[in-house]
XYZ file of C-alpha atoms in Angstrom:
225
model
C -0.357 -20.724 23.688
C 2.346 -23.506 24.175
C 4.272 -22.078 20.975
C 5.221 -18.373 22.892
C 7.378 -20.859 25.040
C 8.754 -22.952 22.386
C 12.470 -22.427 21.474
C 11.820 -23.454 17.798
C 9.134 -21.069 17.127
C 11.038 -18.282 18.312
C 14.225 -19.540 15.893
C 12.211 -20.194 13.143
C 11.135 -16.403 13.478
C 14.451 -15.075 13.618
C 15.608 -17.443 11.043
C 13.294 -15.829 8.683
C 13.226 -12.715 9.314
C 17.275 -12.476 9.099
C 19.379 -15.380 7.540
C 16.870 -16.228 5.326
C 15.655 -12.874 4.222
C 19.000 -11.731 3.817
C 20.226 -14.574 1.257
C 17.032 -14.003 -0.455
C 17.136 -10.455 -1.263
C 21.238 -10.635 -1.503
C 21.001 -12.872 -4.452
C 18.328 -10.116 -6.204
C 20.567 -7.948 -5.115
C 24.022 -9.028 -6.733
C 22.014 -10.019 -10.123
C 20.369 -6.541 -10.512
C 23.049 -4.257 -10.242
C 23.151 -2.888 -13.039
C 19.220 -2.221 -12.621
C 19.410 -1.287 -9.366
C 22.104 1.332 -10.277
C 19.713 3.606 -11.973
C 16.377 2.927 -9.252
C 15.260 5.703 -7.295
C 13.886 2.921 -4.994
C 17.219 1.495 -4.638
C 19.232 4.333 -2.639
C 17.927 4.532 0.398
C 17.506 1.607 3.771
C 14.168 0.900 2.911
C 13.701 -0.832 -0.201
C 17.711 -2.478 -1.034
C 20.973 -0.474 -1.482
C 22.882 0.232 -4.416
C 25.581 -1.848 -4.161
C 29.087 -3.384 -5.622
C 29.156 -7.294 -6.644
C 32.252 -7.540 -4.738
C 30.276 -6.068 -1.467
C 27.034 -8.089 -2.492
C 29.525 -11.310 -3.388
C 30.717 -11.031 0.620
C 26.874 -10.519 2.094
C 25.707 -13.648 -0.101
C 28.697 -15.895 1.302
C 27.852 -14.569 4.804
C 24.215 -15.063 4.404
C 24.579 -18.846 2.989
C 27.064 -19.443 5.940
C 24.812 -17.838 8.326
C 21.849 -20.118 7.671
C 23.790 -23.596 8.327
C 23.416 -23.552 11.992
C 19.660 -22.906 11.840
C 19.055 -25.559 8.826
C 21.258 -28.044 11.420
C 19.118 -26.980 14.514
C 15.359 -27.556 12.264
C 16.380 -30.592 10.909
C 17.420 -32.403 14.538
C 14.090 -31.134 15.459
C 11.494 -31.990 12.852
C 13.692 -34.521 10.666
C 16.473 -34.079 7.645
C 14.182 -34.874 5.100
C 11.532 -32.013 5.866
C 13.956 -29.233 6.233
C 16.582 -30.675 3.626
C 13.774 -30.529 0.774
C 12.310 -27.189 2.118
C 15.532 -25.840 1.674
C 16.417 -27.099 -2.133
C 12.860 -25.807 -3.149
C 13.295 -22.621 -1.409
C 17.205 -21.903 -2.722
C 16.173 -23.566 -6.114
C 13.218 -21.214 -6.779
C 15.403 -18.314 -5.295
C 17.764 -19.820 -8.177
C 15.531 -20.107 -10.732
C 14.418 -16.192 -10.617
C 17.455 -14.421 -9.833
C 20.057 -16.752 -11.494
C 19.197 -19.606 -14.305
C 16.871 -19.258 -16.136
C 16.356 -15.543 -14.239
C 12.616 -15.280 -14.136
C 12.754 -12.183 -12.816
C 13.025 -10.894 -16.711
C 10.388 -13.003 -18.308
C 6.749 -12.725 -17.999
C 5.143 -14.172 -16.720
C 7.098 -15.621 -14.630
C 8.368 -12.551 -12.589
C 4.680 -12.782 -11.378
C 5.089 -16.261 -11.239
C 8.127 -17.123 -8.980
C 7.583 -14.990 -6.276
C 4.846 -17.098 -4.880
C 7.793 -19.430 -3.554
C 7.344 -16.990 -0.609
C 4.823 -19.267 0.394
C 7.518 -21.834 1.406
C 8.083 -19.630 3.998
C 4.523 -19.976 5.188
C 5.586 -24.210 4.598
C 8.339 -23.855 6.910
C 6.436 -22.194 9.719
C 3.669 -25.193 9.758
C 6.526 -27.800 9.751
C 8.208 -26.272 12.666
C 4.745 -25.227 14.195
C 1.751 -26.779 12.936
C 1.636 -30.113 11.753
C -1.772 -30.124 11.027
C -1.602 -27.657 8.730
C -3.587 -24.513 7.373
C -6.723 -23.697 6.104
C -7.250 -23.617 2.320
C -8.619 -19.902 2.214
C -5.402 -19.094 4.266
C -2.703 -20.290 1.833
C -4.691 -18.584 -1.332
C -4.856 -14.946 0.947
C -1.217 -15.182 1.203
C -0.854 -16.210 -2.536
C -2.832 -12.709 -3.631
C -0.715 -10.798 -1.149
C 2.629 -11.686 -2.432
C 1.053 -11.647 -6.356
C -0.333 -8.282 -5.187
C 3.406 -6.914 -3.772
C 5.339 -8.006 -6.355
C 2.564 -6.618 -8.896
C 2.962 -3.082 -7.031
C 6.702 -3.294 -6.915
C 7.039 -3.628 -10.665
C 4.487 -0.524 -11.573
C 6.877 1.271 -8.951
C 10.011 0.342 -11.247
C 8.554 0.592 -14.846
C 10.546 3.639 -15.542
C 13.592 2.508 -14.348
C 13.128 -1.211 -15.639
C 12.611 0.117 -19.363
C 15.765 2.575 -19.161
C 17.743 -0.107 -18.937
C 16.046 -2.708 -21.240
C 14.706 -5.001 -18.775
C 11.403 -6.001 -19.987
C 8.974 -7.569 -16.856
C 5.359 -8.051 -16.737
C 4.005 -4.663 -15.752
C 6.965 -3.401 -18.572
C 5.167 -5.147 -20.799
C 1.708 -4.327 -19.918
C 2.390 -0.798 -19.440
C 1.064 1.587 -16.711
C -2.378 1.840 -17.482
C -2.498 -2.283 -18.096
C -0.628 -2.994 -14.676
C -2.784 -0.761 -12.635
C -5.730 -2.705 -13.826
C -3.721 -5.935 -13.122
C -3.274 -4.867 -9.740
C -6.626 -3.595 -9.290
C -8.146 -7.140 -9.841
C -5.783 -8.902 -7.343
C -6.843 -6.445 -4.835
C -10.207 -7.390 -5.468
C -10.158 -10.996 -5.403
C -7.967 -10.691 -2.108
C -10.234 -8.222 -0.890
C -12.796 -11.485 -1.405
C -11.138 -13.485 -0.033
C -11.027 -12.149 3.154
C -14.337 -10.674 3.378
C -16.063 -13.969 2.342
C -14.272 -16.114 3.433
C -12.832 -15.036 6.512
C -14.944 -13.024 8.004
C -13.837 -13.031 11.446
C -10.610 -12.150 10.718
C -10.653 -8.757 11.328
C -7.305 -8.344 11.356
C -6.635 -9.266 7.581
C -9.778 -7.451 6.842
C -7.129 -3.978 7.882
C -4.770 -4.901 6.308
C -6.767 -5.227 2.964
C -8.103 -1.870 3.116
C -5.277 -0.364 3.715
C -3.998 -1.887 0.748
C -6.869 -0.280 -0.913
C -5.570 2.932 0.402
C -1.800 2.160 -0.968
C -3.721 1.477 -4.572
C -5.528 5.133 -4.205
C -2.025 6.660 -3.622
C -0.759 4.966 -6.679
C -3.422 6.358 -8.996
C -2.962 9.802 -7.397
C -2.038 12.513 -9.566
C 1.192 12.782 -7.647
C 1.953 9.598 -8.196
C 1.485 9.318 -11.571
C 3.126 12.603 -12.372
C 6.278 10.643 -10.814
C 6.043 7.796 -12.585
């Protein structure tokens, strides 16, 4: 209960749910306009804006700034080495899919890449929990960002293809990707069950990701798609 009164904890939170989200997604973001342009998902608040390099140029600079004074504050707390090498894996692999050698267009590693969300999930047990996390944990959280990023690409088949941009579920096709997904919502759906039984909470949010799946394979939905 100590870590409700801890000052780091509470930055760390922010830190990721702001600065750090916000460079993330800003770097997609200025590398897929042009694909962004013609998404459906892309103009509204909830899933990224449509916007101009020159606007997204100004958020990225203001993001980058924005997460010095938090990298500063870790580091005098938990050590320069920790926190130095978080950050050049995290902004490398952020790199490495949006930028050089942009993974984000080459299956599989669009599927592949995304799983350097879990250095997120690193950065909390530095700051947090030096002892670390269970095994079953860290392999939960690996199916549920495979399993997002699986559902965010059938979502954008249409619009990925009309432009020429070629990523896994473009490649598998509809049919294909469903099944991909499917199976990762099994094996998470193991996971939990089997070996976390008493974590009810994860056990809700795995069925309703069964539900999301059902909506996908709805008539409706497929009629959009």
């Amino acid at each position: 209960w100590e870590i409700w009164t801890d000052t780091i904890f509470w930055l760390g939170l922010f830190y990721c749910c702001w600065p750090m989200n916000v460079l993330l997604y800003a770097m997609n973001d200025y590398m897929d306009v042009t694909t962004d342009a013609v998404n459906p998902r892309k103009n509204g608040g909830w899933f990224g804006v449509q916007g101009t390099r020159t606007e997204l140029r100004l958020v990225n600079v203001i993001a980058f700034l924005a997460n010095i004074p938090f990298l500063c504050i870790f580091a005098s707390a938990r050590g320069v080495w920790p926190i130095g090498l978080w950050f050049a894996a995290s902004f490398g692999i952020n790199w490495a899919y949006n930028v050089w050698p942009k993974g984000s267009d080459k299956p599989p590693l669009d599927l592949l890449f995304p799983l350097g969300y879990l250095l997120s999930t690193l950065l909390g047990q530095i700051l947090n929990a030096p002892d670390g996390m269970p095994f079953w944990s860290w392999l939960h959280a690996g199916l549920l960002i495979l399993r997002v990023q699986v559902l965010t690409e059938i979502f954008d088949i249409v619009s990925d293809s009309s432009v020429g941009r070629v990523t896994s579920c473009v490649y598998l096709g509809m049919t294909n990707s469903t099944g991909l997904l499917a199976l990762v919502l099994m094996l998470e759906f193991q996971v939990v069950t089997r070996a976390l039984p008493i974590c009810y909470c994860l056990i809700g949010f795995t069925f309703v990701s069964v539900l999301q799946f059902m909506a996908l394979v709805s008539p409706t939905a497929t009629q959009t798609s």
